[in-house]
Coordinates of C-alpha atoms and ligand atoms in Angstrom, one line a residue:
Chain A
M630 CA -88.0 20.3 4.4
S631 CA -90.0 20.6 1.2
G632 CA -87.9 23.6 0.3
F633 CA -84.8 21.5 0.6
A634 CA -86.2 18.7 -1.4
Q635 CA -87.2 21.1 -4.1
N636 CA -83.7 22.7 -4.3
T637 CA -82.2 19.3 -4.4
F638 CA -84.5 18.1 -7.1
N639 CA -83.8 21.2 -9.2
G640 CA -80.1 20.8 -8.6
L641 CA -80.2 17.2 -9.9
V642 CA -82.1 18.4 -13.0
S643 CA -79.5 20.9 -13.9
G644 CA -76.9 18.3 -13.0
A645 CA -78.5 16.0 -15.5
F646 CA -77.6 18.5 -18.3
Y647 CA -74.1 18.9 -17.0
A648 CA -73.7 15.2 -16.8
L649 CA -74.8 14.5 -20.3
L650 CA -72.6 17.3 -21.8
A651 CA -69.6 16.3 -19.6
L652 CA -70.0 12.7 -20.5
G653 CA -69.7 13.5 -24.2
L654 CA -66.7 15.7 -23.6
A655 CA -65.1 12.9 -21.5
V656 CA -65.5 10.2 -24.1
I657 CA -64.3 12.5 -26.9
F658 CA -61.3 13.7 -24.9
G659 CA -60.5 10.1 -23.9
M660 CA -60.5 8.7 -27.4
L661 CA -59.2 11.7 -29.4
R662 CA -57.3 13.8 -26.8
V663 CA -59.3 16.7 -28.2
V664 CA -61.1 19.2 -25.9
N665 CA -64.2 20.0 -27.9
F666 CA -64.9 23.7 -27.2
A667 CA -67.7 23.5 -29.7
H668 CA -69.7 21.1 -27.4
G669 CA -72.0 23.9 -26.3
A670 CA -72.7 24.9 -29.8
F671 CA -74.0 21.4 -30.6
Y672 CA -76.2 21.5 -27.5
M673 CA -77.6 24.8 -28.9
L674 CA -78.1 23.2 -32.3
G675 CA -80.0 20.3 -30.7
A676 CA -82.4 22.8 -29.0
F677 CA -82.7 25.0 -32.1
G678 CA -83.1 22.0 -34.4
A679 CA -86.0 20.8 -32.3
Y680 CA -87.5 24.3 -32.4
V681 CA -87.1 24.7 -36.2
L682 CA -88.5 21.1 -36.8
L683 CA -91.6 21.9 -34.8
T684 CA -92.3 25.4 -36.1
E685 CA -91.4 24.9 -39.7
A686 CA -92.3 21.2 -40.3
G687 CA -94.6 20.4 -37.4
V688 CA -92.2 17.6 -36.2
P689 CA -93.1 16.8 -32.6
F690 CA -90.8 16.7 -29.6
W691 CA -90.6 12.9 -29.5
A692 CA -89.4 12.7 -33.1
A693 CA -86.9 15.5 -32.5
L694 CA -85.5 13.6 -29.6
V695 CA -84.4 11.0 -32.1
I696 CA -83.8 13.0 -35.2
M697 CA -81.5 15.7 -33.7
P698 CA -79.1 13.4 -31.8
V699 CA -78.7 11.1 -34.8
G700 CA -78.4 14.0 -37.2
L701 CA -75.9 15.9 -35.1
G702 CA -74.0 12.7 -34.4
L703 CA -73.6 12.2 -38.2
L704 CA -72.6 15.8 -38.6
G705 CA -70.0 15.3 -35.8
M706 CA -68.7 12.2 -37.6
A707 CA -68.3 14.2 -40.8
L708 CA -66.6 17.0 -39.0
E709 CA -64.2 14.6 -37.4
R710 CA -63.3 13.1 -40.7
A711 CA -63.0 16.5 -42.4
V712 CA -61.1 18.6 -39.8
I713 CA -61.0 17.3 -36.2
H714 CA -58.7 14.3 -37.0
R715 CA -56.0 16.7 -38.2
L716 CA -55.6 17.9 -34.6
T717 CA -53.8 14.8 -33.4
R718 CA -50.1 15.4 -33.3
L719 CA -50.6 19.2 -33.7
D720 CA -50.0 21.7 -30.9
P721 CA -53.0 21.9 -28.5
L722 CA -53.4 25.5 -29.5
Y723 CA -54.9 24.3 -32.8
N724 CA -57.4 22.3 -30.9
F725 CA -58.6 25.4 -29.2
L726 CA -58.6 27.5 -32.3
L727 CA -60.4 25.0 -34.4
T728 CA -63.2 24.0 -32.0
F729 CA -63.7 27.5 -30.7
G730 CA -63.8 28.8 -34.3
L731 CA -66.4 26.2 -35.0
T732 CA -68.5 27.5 -32.1
L733 CA -68.4 31.0 -33.5
I734 CA -69.4 29.9 -36.9
L735 CA -72.3 27.7 -35.7
Q736 CA -73.6 30.4 -33.4
D737 CA -73.4 33.1 -36.1
L738 CA -75.1 30.9 -38.7
V739 CA -78.0 30.5 -36.3
K740 CA -78.0 34.2 -35.4
L741 CA -78.0 35.2 -39.0
R742 CA -81.2 33.3 -39.7
Y743 CA -83.1 33.6 -36.4
G744 CA -81.6 36.6 -34.5
V745 CA -80.6 36.6 -30.9
Q746 CA -84.0 36.6 -29.2
S747 CA -85.2 33.6 -27.3
S748 CA -87.9 31.4 -28.8
P749 CA -90.4 29.5 -26.7
Y750 CA -90.8 25.7 -27.1
A751 CA -93.9 24.2 -25.6
T752 CA -93.6 21.3 -23.2
P753 CA -94.9 18.1 -24.9
S754 CA -98.5 17.6 -23.7
L755 CA -97.7 14.1 -22.4
L756 CA -95.3 15.6 -19.9
S757 CA -97.0 18.8 -18.9
G758 CA -98.4 19.4 -15.4
T759 CA -96.9 18.1 -12.2
V760 CA -96.6 14.8 -10.3
N761 CA -96.7 14.6 -6.5
F762 CA -94.3 12.3 -4.7
G763 CA -95.5 13.5 -1.3
L764 CA -93.0 16.3 -0.7
F765 CA -94.2 18.8 -3.2
D766 CA -95.4 19.0 -6.8
F767 CA -92.7 18.1 -9.2
P768 CA -93.0 19.4 -12.7
T769 CA -93.5 16.2 -14.8
Y770 CA -91.2 17.3 -17.5
R771 CA -88.3 17.8 -15.1
V772 CA -88.9 14.4 -13.6
F773 CA -88.8 13.0 -17.1
I774 CA -85.5 14.7 -17.8
L775 CA -83.9 13.4 -14.6
G776 CA -85.1 9.9 -15.2
F777 CA -84.1 9.9 -18.8
A778 CA -80.6 11.3 -18.1
V779 CA -80.0 8.8 -15.3
L780 CA -81.1 5.9 -17.5
L781 CA -78.8 7.1 -20.3
C782 CA -75.8 7.4 -18.0
V783 CA -76.5 4.0 -16.7
A784 CA -76.8 2.6 -20.2
V785 CA -73.5 4.2 -21.3
W786 CA -71.8 2.9 -18.1
W787 CA -73.2 -0.6 -18.9
V788 CA -71.8 -0.5 -22.4
L789 CA -68.5 0.7 -21.2
T790 CA -68.0 -1.8 -18.5
R791 CA -69.8 -4.9 -19.7
T792 CA -69.2 -5.1 -23.4
R793 CA -66.3 -5.8 -25.6
I794 CA -66.7 -2.4 -27.4
G795 CA -66.6 -0.7 -24.0
M796 CA -63.5 -2.6 -23.0
V797 CA -61.8 -1.5 -26.2
V798 CA -62.8 2.1 -25.7
R799 CA -61.5 2.0 -22.1
A800 CA -58.2 0.5 -23.2
A801 CA -57.8 3.0 -26.1
T802 CA -58.7 5.9 -23.8
E803 CA -56.2 4.9 -21.2
R804 CA -53.3 3.9 -23.5
P805 CA -53.9 4.4 -27.2
D806 CA -50.4 3.3 -28.5
L807 CA -50.3 0.2 -26.3
T808 CA -53.8 -0.8 -27.4
R809 CA -52.7 -0.6 -31.1
A810 CA -49.7 -2.8 -30.3
F811 CA -52.2 -5.4 -29.1
G812 CA -53.8 -5.6 -32.5
I813 CA -56.7 -3.2 -32.1
D814 CA -57.4 -0.6 -34.7
V815 CA -58.0 2.3 -32.4
G816 CA -58.5 4.7 -35.3
R817 CA -61.6 2.9 -36.4
W818 CA -63.4 3.8 -33.1
V819 CA -62.4 7.5 -33.1
T820 CA -65.0 8.8 -35.6
P821 CA -68.0 6.9 -34.0
V822 CA -67.0 7.9 -30.5
F823 CA -66.8 11.6 -31.6
G824 CA -70.2 11.3 -33.2
F825 CA -71.6 9.7 -30.1
G826 CA -70.3 12.5 -27.9
I827 CA -71.8 15.1 -30.2
G828 CA -75.1 13.2 -30.3
L829 CA -75.3 13.3 -26.5
A830 CA -74.8 17.1 -26.7
G831 CA -77.6 17.3 -29.3
L832 CA -79.8 15.2 -27.1
A833 CA -79.3 17.4 -24.1
G834 CA -80.2 20.4 -26.3
V835 CA -83.5 18.8 -27.3
L836 CA -84.3 18.0 -23.7
A837 CA -83.5 21.6 -22.8
A838 CA -85.7 23.2 -25.4
P839 CA -89.0 23.1 -23.4
M840 CA -87.3 24.1 -20.2
R841 CA -84.7 26.8 -21.1
A842 CA -84.8 29.7 -23.5
V843 CA -83.9 28.6 -27.0
N844 CA -81.3 31.1 -28.4
P845 CA -78.0 31.0 -30.2
L846 CA -76.0 31.7 -27.0
M847 CA -77.6 29.1 -24.7
G848 CA -74.7 26.7 -25.2
A849 CA -72.0 29.3 -24.6
D850 CA -73.5 30.2 -21.2
L851 CA -73.8 26.5 -20.1
I852 CA -70.5 25.2 -21.4
I853 CA -68.3 27.2 -19.1
V854 CA -69.8 25.4 -16.1
V855 CA -69.6 22.1 -18.0
F856 CA -65.8 22.6 -18.4
A857 CA -65.5 23.2 -14.7
V858 CA -67.4 20.0 -14.2
V859 CA -65.1 18.1 -16.5
V860 CA -62.0 19.5 -14.7
I861 CA -63.5 18.6 -11.3
G862 CA -64.4 15.1 -12.3
G863 CA -61.0 14.5 -14.0
L864 CA -60.5 15.2 -17.7
G865 CA -61.3 12.0 -19.6
S866 CA -62.8 10.2 -16.6
I867 CA -66.3 8.9 -17.6
F868 CA -67.5 8.2 -14.1
G869 CA -66.0 11.4 -12.8
S870 CA -67.7 13.5 -15.4
V871 CA -71.2 12.1 -14.6
A872 CA -70.7 12.2 -10.8
A873 CA -69.3 15.8 -11.0
G874 CA -72.1 16.8 -13.3
F875 CA -74.8 15.9 -10.8
G876 CA -72.6 17.1 -7.9
I877 CA -72.1 20.5 -9.3
G878 CA -75.8 20.8 -10.2
L879 CA -76.5 20.2 -6.5
V880 CA -73.9 22.5 -5.2
Q881 CA -75.1 25.3 -7.5
A882 CA -78.8 24.8 -6.5
W883 CA -78.0 24.7 -2.8
G884 CA -75.6 27.7 -3.1
E885 CA -78.3 29.8 -4.8
A886 CA -80.9 28.8 -2.2
Y887 CA -78.9 29.1 1.0
L888 CA -76.2 31.6 0.1
S889 CA -78.4 34.0 -1.7
N890 CA -77.3 36.7 0.8
F891 CA -73.8 36.3 -0.5
P892 CA -74.3 36.6 -4.3
I893 CA -70.5 36.7 -4.8
V894 CA -70.3 33.2 -3.3
S895 CA -73.4 31.7 -4.9
Q896 CA -72.5 32.9 -8.4
T897 CA -68.9 31.7 -8.2
I898 CA -69.3 28.6 -6.1
V899 CA -68.6 26.2 -9.0
F900 CA -65.3 27.8 -9.6
V901 CA -64.4 27.9 -6.0
V902 CA -65.1 24.2 -5.8
M903 CA -63.0 23.7 -8.9
A904 CA -60.1 25.6 -7.4
V905 CA -60.2 23.6 -4.1
V906 CA -60.4 20.3 -6.0
L907 CA -57.5 21.1 -8.2
L908 CA -55.3 22.2 -5.2
W909 CA -56.2 18.9 -3.5
R910 CA -56.1 16.6 -6.5
P911 CA -54.5 18.2 -9.6
A912 CA -55.9 15.5 -12.0
G913 CA -59.5 16.0 -10.7
L914 CA -61.5 13.8 -8.4
F915 CA -61.5 10.7 -10.6
G916 CA -58.7 11.6 -13.0
R917 CA -55.4 9.8 -13.3
E918 CA -52.0 11.1 -14.3
E919 CA -51.3 10.3 -18.0
A920 CA -49.6 7.0 -18.5
P921 CA -46.9 6.6 -21.1
A922 CA -47.6 5.0 -24.5
Chain B
M1414 CA -38.7 -14.6 -39.0
L1415 CA -37.5 -11.1 -38.1
R1416 CA -34.9 -9.1 -40.0
I1417 CA -33.9 -5.6 -39.2
E1418 CA -31.6 -3.8 -41.5
N1419 CA -30.0 -0.4 -41.1
L1420 CA -32.5 0.7 -38.6
S1421 CA -32.0 4.2 -37.2
A1422 CA -34.3 5.9 -34.7
W1423 CA -34.5 9.4 -33.2
Y1424 CA -36.2 11.2 -30.3
G1425 CA -36.5 14.6 -31.8
E1426 CA -32.9 15.6 -32.8
A1427 CA -31.3 12.9 -30.7
Q1428 CA -30.4 9.8 -32.6
V1429 CA -30.6 6.6 -30.4
L1430 CA -30.3 3.8 -32.9
R1431 CA -27.6 3.9 -35.7
D1432 CA -27.9 1.5 -38.6
V1433 CA -28.8 -1.5 -36.5
S1434 CA -29.0 -4.7 -38.4
L1435 CA -29.9 -8.0 -36.8
E1436 CA -31.8 -11.2 -37.5
V1437 CA -33.8 -13.7 -35.5
A1438 CA -34.6 -17.0 -37.2
A1439 CA -37.9 -18.8 -36.6
G1440 CA -37.9 -20.7 -33.4
E1441 CA -34.8 -18.9 -32.0
V1442 CA -34.5 -17.1 -28.7
V1443 CA -32.2 -14.1 -29.1
T1444 CA -31.3 -11.6 -26.5
L1445 CA -30.4 -8.0 -26.7
V1446 CA -28.1 -6.7 -24.0
G1447 CA -26.8 -3.3 -23.5
R1448 CA -26.4 -0.5 -20.9
N1449 CA -29.2 1.6 -19.7
G1450 CA -30.1 4.0 -22.5
A1451 CA -28.5 1.9 -25.2
G1452 CA -31.7 1.9 -27.2
K1453 CA -33.0 -1.6 -26.5
S1454 CA -36.6 -0.6 -25.7
T1455 CA -36.6 1.8 -28.6
L1456 CA -35.6 -1.0 -30.9
L1457 CA -38.6 -3.1 -29.8
R1458 CA -40.9 -0.1 -30.2
C1459 CA -39.6 0.3 -33.8
V1460 CA -40.4 -3.4 -34.5
M1461 CA -43.9 -2.9 -33.1
G1462 CA -44.4 0.2 -35.3
L1463 CA -44.8 2.6 -32.4
H1464 CA -41.8 4.8 -32.9
P1465 CA -42.5 7.7 -35.2
G1466 CA -38.9 8.8 -35.9
Q1467 CA -37.4 5.8 -37.6
R1468 CA -35.7 4.8 -40.8
G1469 CA -34.6 1.5 -42.1
T1470 CA -36.1 -1.9 -42.9
V1471 CA -38.1 -4.2 -40.6
E1472 CA -39.1 -7.5 -42.2
L1473 CA -41.3 -10.2 -40.8
D1474 CA -41.3 -13.6 -42.6
G1475 CA -39.6 -11.9 -45.5
R1476 CA -42.3 -9.2 -45.8
D1477 CA -41.4 -5.5 -45.3
V1478 CA -43.7 -4.2 -42.5
G1479 CA -42.2 -0.8 -42.4
K1480 CA -45.4 0.9 -43.6
L1481 CA -47.8 -1.2 -41.6
P1482 CA -49.5 0.4 -38.5
A1483 CA -48.9 -1.2 -35.2
H1484 CA -52.2 -3.1 -35.0
K1485 CA -51.6 -4.8 -38.3
R1486 CA -48.1 -5.8 -37.2
A1487 CA -49.6 -7.3 -34.0
R1488 CA -52.0 -9.3 -36.1
L1489 CA -49.1 -10.8 -38.0
G1490 CA -48.2 -12.5 -34.7
L1491 CA -46.2 -10.0 -32.7
G1492 CA -46.6 -10.0 -28.9
W1493 CA -45.1 -7.2 -27.0
V1494 CA -44.2 -7.3 -23.3
P1495 CA -43.4 -3.6 -22.7
D1496 CA -40.8 -2.5 -20.2
D1497 CA -43.5 -0.9 -18.0
R1498 CA -45.7 -4.1 -18.2
G1499 CA -48.5 -2.3 -20.0
S1500 CA -51.1 -2.9 -17.3
Y1501 CA -54.4 -1.1 -17.8
A1502 CA -55.8 0.5 -14.7
T1503 CA -59.3 0.7 -16.2
L1504 CA -59.4 -3.0 -17.1
T1505 CA -59.6 -6.0 -14.8
V1506 CA -57.0 -8.8 -14.9
T1507 CA -59.3 -10.9 -17.1
E1508 CA -59.9 -8.0 -19.4
N1509 CA -56.2 -7.3 -19.7
L1510 CA -55.8 -10.8 -20.8
T1511 CA -58.6 -11.0 -23.3
L1512 CA -58.3 -7.5 -24.8
P1513 CA -55.9 -8.5 -27.6
P1514 CA -57.4 -10.7 -30.3
T1515 CA -55.6 -14.1 -30.9
V1516 CA -53.0 -13.6 -33.6
G1517 CA -51.3 -17.0 -33.9
P1518 CA -52.0 -20.7 -34.5
D1519 CA -51.5 -21.8 -30.9
P1520 CA -53.1 -19.4 -28.4
W1521 CA -53.4 -20.3 -24.7
S1522 CA -57.0 -20.5 -23.4
L1523 CA -57.9 -18.4 -20.4
E1524 CA -58.2 -21.6 -18.3
R1525 CA -54.7 -22.6 -19.2
V1526 CA -53.4 -19.1 -18.3
Y1527 CA -55.1 -19.2 -14.9
E1528 CA -53.8 -22.7 -14.3
A1529 CA -50.3 -21.6 -15.0
F1530 CA -50.7 -18.4 -13.0
P1531 CA -52.9 -19.1 -10.0
A1532 CA -52.0 -15.7 -8.5
L1533 CA -53.7 -14.0 -11.4
Y1534 CA -56.8 -16.2 -11.1
T1535 CA -57.3 -15.1 -7.5
R1536 CA -57.1 -11.4 -8.5
R1537 CA -58.9 -11.9 -11.8
D1538 CA -61.5 -9.2 -11.1
S1539 CA -59.1 -6.6 -9.7
A1540 CA -57.8 -3.7 -11.7
A1541 CA -54.5 -4.8 -13.2
T1542 CA -52.5 -2.0 -11.7
M1543 CA -53.5 -3.2 -8.2
L1544 CA -51.4 -6.3 -8.7
S1545 CA -47.8 -6.4 -7.3
G1546 CA -45.0 -5.6 -9.7
G1547 CA -44.2 -9.3 -10.1
E1548 CA -47.8 -10.2 -10.8
Q1549 CA -48.0 -7.5 -13.4
Q1550 CA -45.0 -8.9 -15.2
M1551 CA -46.6 -12.3 -15.2
L1552 CA -49.8 -10.7 -16.5
A1553 CA -47.9 -9.1 -19.4
L1554 CA -46.3 -12.4 -20.3
A1555 CA -49.5 -14.4 -19.9
R1556 CA -51.2 -11.9 -22.2
V1557 CA -48.9 -12.5 -25.2
L1558 CA -49.1 -16.2 -24.6
R1559 CA -52.9 -16.0 -24.7
M1560 CA -52.6 -14.0 -28.0
G1561 CA -50.7 -17.0 -29.4
A1562 CA -48.1 -14.6 -30.7
R1563 CA -45.4 -16.2 -32.9
L1564 CA -42.7 -13.6 -32.1
L1565 CA -42.5 -12.4 -28.6
L1566 CA -40.8 -9.0 -28.0
C1567 CA -40.0 -9.2 -24.2
D1568 CA -38.5 -6.1 -22.6
E1569 CA -36.7 -7.1 -19.4
P1570 CA -39.4 -9.6 -18.3
T1571 CA -37.3 -10.6 -15.2
E1572 CA -36.5 -7.2 -13.9
G1573 CA -37.2 -7.0 -10.2
L1574 CA -38.6 -10.5 -9.9
S1575 CA -37.8 -12.9 -7.1
P1576 CA -35.5 -15.9 -8.1
L1577 CA -38.5 -18.2 -8.0
L1578 CA -40.5 -16.1 -10.5
V1579 CA -37.4 -15.6 -12.7
Q1580 CA -37.2 -19.3 -12.9
Q1581 CA -40.9 -19.5 -13.9
V1582 CA -40.4 -16.9 -16.6
G1583 CA -37.4 -19.0 -17.9
D1584 CA -39.6 -22.2 -17.9
L1585 CA -42.3 -20.4 -19.8
L1586 CA -40.0 -19.0 -22.4
R1587 CA -38.3 -22.4 -22.9
E1588 CA -41.8 -24.0 -23.2
A1589 CA -42.8 -21.4 -25.7
K1590 CA -39.7 -22.1 -27.7
R1591 CA -40.4 -25.8 -27.7
H1592 CA -43.7 -24.9 -29.4
G1593 CA -41.9 -23.0 -32.1
V1594 CA -42.4 -19.5 -30.7
T1595 CA -39.6 -17.0 -31.6
V1596 CA -38.4 -14.6 -28.9
L1597 CA -36.4 -11.4 -29.0
L1598 CA -35.6 -10.8 -25.4
V1599 CA -34.1 -7.6 -23.8
E1600 CA -32.3 -8.9 -20.8
Q1601 CA -29.6 -7.6 -18.3
N1602 CA -29.4 -10.8 -16.3
L1603 CA -26.7 -12.6 -18.3
H1604 CA -27.1 -15.8 -16.3
F1605 CA -30.8 -15.9 -17.2
A1606 CA -30.0 -15.0 -20.8
T1607 CA -27.6 -17.8 -21.4
G1608 CA -30.1 -20.2 -19.8
V1609 CA -32.9 -19.5 -22.3
A1610 CA -31.4 -18.0 -25.4
D1611 CA -29.5 -19.3 -28.4
R1612 CA -27.6 -16.1 -29.3
H1613 CA -27.0 -12.6 -28.0
Y1614 CA -26.5 -9.1 -29.5
L1615 CA -24.7 -6.4 -27.6
L1616 CA -26.1 -3.0 -28.3
A1617 CA -23.8 -0.1 -27.5
E1618 CA -24.5 3.6 -28.3
G1619 CA -27.2 2.7 -30.6
R1620 CA -25.2 0.2 -32.7
V1621 CA -24.9 -3.6 -32.6
A1622 CA -21.4 -3.8 -31.1
E1623 CA -21.1 -7.6 -31.0
A1624 CA -23.0 -10.8 -31.8
M1625 CA -22.2 -13.6 -29.3
D1626 CA -23.2 -17.2 -28.6
N1627 CA -23.8 -18.7 -25.2
S1628 CA -20.2 -20.0 -24.7
E1629 CA -18.8 -16.6 -25.5
V1630 CA -21.1 -14.8 -23.1
R1631 CA -20.2 -17.3 -20.4
S1632 CA -16.5 -17.0 -20.9
R1633 CA -16.6 -13.2 -21.0
E1634 CA -19.2 -12.8 -18.2
R1635 CA -17.1 -10.7 -15.9
E1636 CA -16.0 -8.3 -18.7
L1637 CA -19.6 -8.0 -19.9
L1638 CA -21.0 -7.4 -16.5
A1639 CA -18.5 -4.7 -15.8
Y1640 CA -19.3 -3.1 -19.2
L1641 CA -23.1 -3.2 -18.5
G1642 CA -22.4 -1.6 -15.1
I1643 CA -24.2 -4.3 -13.1
Ligands
LIG344 N1 -39.6 9.6 -24.8 C1 -38.3 9.9 -24.9 N2 -37.9 11.1 -25.3 C2 -36.6 11.4 -25.4 N3 -35.6 10.6 -25.3 C3 -35.9 9.3 -24.9 C4 -37.3 8.9 -24.7 N4 -37.3 7.6 -24.4 C5 -36.0 7.2 -24.4 N5 -35.2 8.3 -24.7 C6 -33.7 8.2 -24.8 O1 -33.4 7.3 -25.8 C7 -32.3 6.5 -25.4 C8 -32.6 5.1 -25.5 O2 -33.7 4.7 -24.7 P1 -34.2 3.3 -24.5 O3 -35.3 3.3 -23.5 O4 -34.5 2.7 -25.8 O5 -33.0 2.6 -23.8 P2 -32.9 1.1 -23.1 O6 -31.7 0.5 -23.7 O7 -34.2 0.4 -23.2 O8 -32.6 1.5 -21.6 P3 -33.0 0.8 -20.2 O9 -32.0 -0.2 -20.0 O10 -32.9 1.9 -19.3 O11 -34.4 0.3 -20.4 C9 -31.9 6.9 -24.0 O12 -30.8 7.8 -24.1 C10 -33.1 7.6 -23.5 O13 -32.7 8.7 -22.6
LIG345 MG1 -35.6 -0.2 -21.8

């Protein structure tokens, strides 16, 4: 029983990262109809930024948790204004070329300066050690990640469903042209939403730093699974991305624990799930077919 | 109020509007009739500023709005009832109604909307796309009334409605007209059209083929119905 609880807990913790990254991809895709292949690179920059801030300027984890998302969010907004916005009305191939190219540039810039080896990042002292909820000893830092990610997802959900800004974002995501015809300047929301999505990726990166190896390719490895998550949840579906994020975290953890005798299955389980979901629901679990206008 | 001059529109290479010129005076209700595919919906989209491939002049209150983006045109008082009703699946009925800002001097309050449309009130917290087709048409009309739009662009608002609801749409349009609202109405139901409108344009193969008044439409009803293929 305690083994199962532990696997479930670890699955939810990885799921928290998937959810935060997929959420950002979903809001960006919803508002811009751009698939941001560079999302993993911003996650990596979040972790690397925290590492550099700590080692070269002594900036602690808690400050990095604010500085990196805000800084990367602003960088994202600048990139949106400079290049990303040109993608609307271009062939989707350019979307891929631009954001994938951006990934390579960002990765190589970091490699150039810091090499490819992984750097350790100490867990903040406040969150070191373990807590015991009866079943087993949970690493405090992972409990923090899970709680923090859940809170963040709930906050985003609240803003999206309960505020006027959220209503406008939902409307513009579902039917951009129609929303403009109702007097709403959809374009004004595009840049901040892109920055917000990038900021979330940066935040996930800072959270990952004490737990995962900080290296230039950490985002590239993760993002493949995140794209599977986004596809399973339904491209552009906010709720779907979060639910599928946690769900895939669980599936992966359970698969590794209970199907370890079948490495082929446990290593590919995410993509098997994705294939099954797509056969059953081509628009993803919570996705809808595109409406006109 | 609205003046269109030499408006042409394309979908890719295919031209669907050819030098259309028409005018709607303030306070008038004018219909646009024409066969399926004549370009009626496209014309409304051009007025809204949503059709990328267009050339010609669109004037509102004497001001050329050709360069204005859709949201700025809406804020000048345009209210669009699109042919597919424009219901948002991710918004509740109330949110569908309150999404657009008010754009005219005489917007309906939400209370007034719900008094006039009790069916919408009972479903106010449902997703708009869960409503019946008729209810969604009512929602689309209620939305532009709540905006207080001065010029309504209604794309077949009676299509598929029961006779009772068709009558309610007619009553609403006549009431709007009494309050000085201008309407450009795409309509295939000639009987309904002559009941609410002052004048009519017949659009054929992307051109204004004829301009008619009510008595002319009534006297030529058989011929027109045969032409429209209804
Ligand atoms: N998205 C599109 N892409 C290409 N062609 C289109 C598109 N939408 C409409 N058309 C074509 O443009 C022409 C005019 O279409 P439009 O919808 O304006 O006609 P309509 O008069 O509103 O017809 P209906 O009575 O069926 O609503 C038609 O021939 C139609 O096939
Ligand atoms: Mg039409």
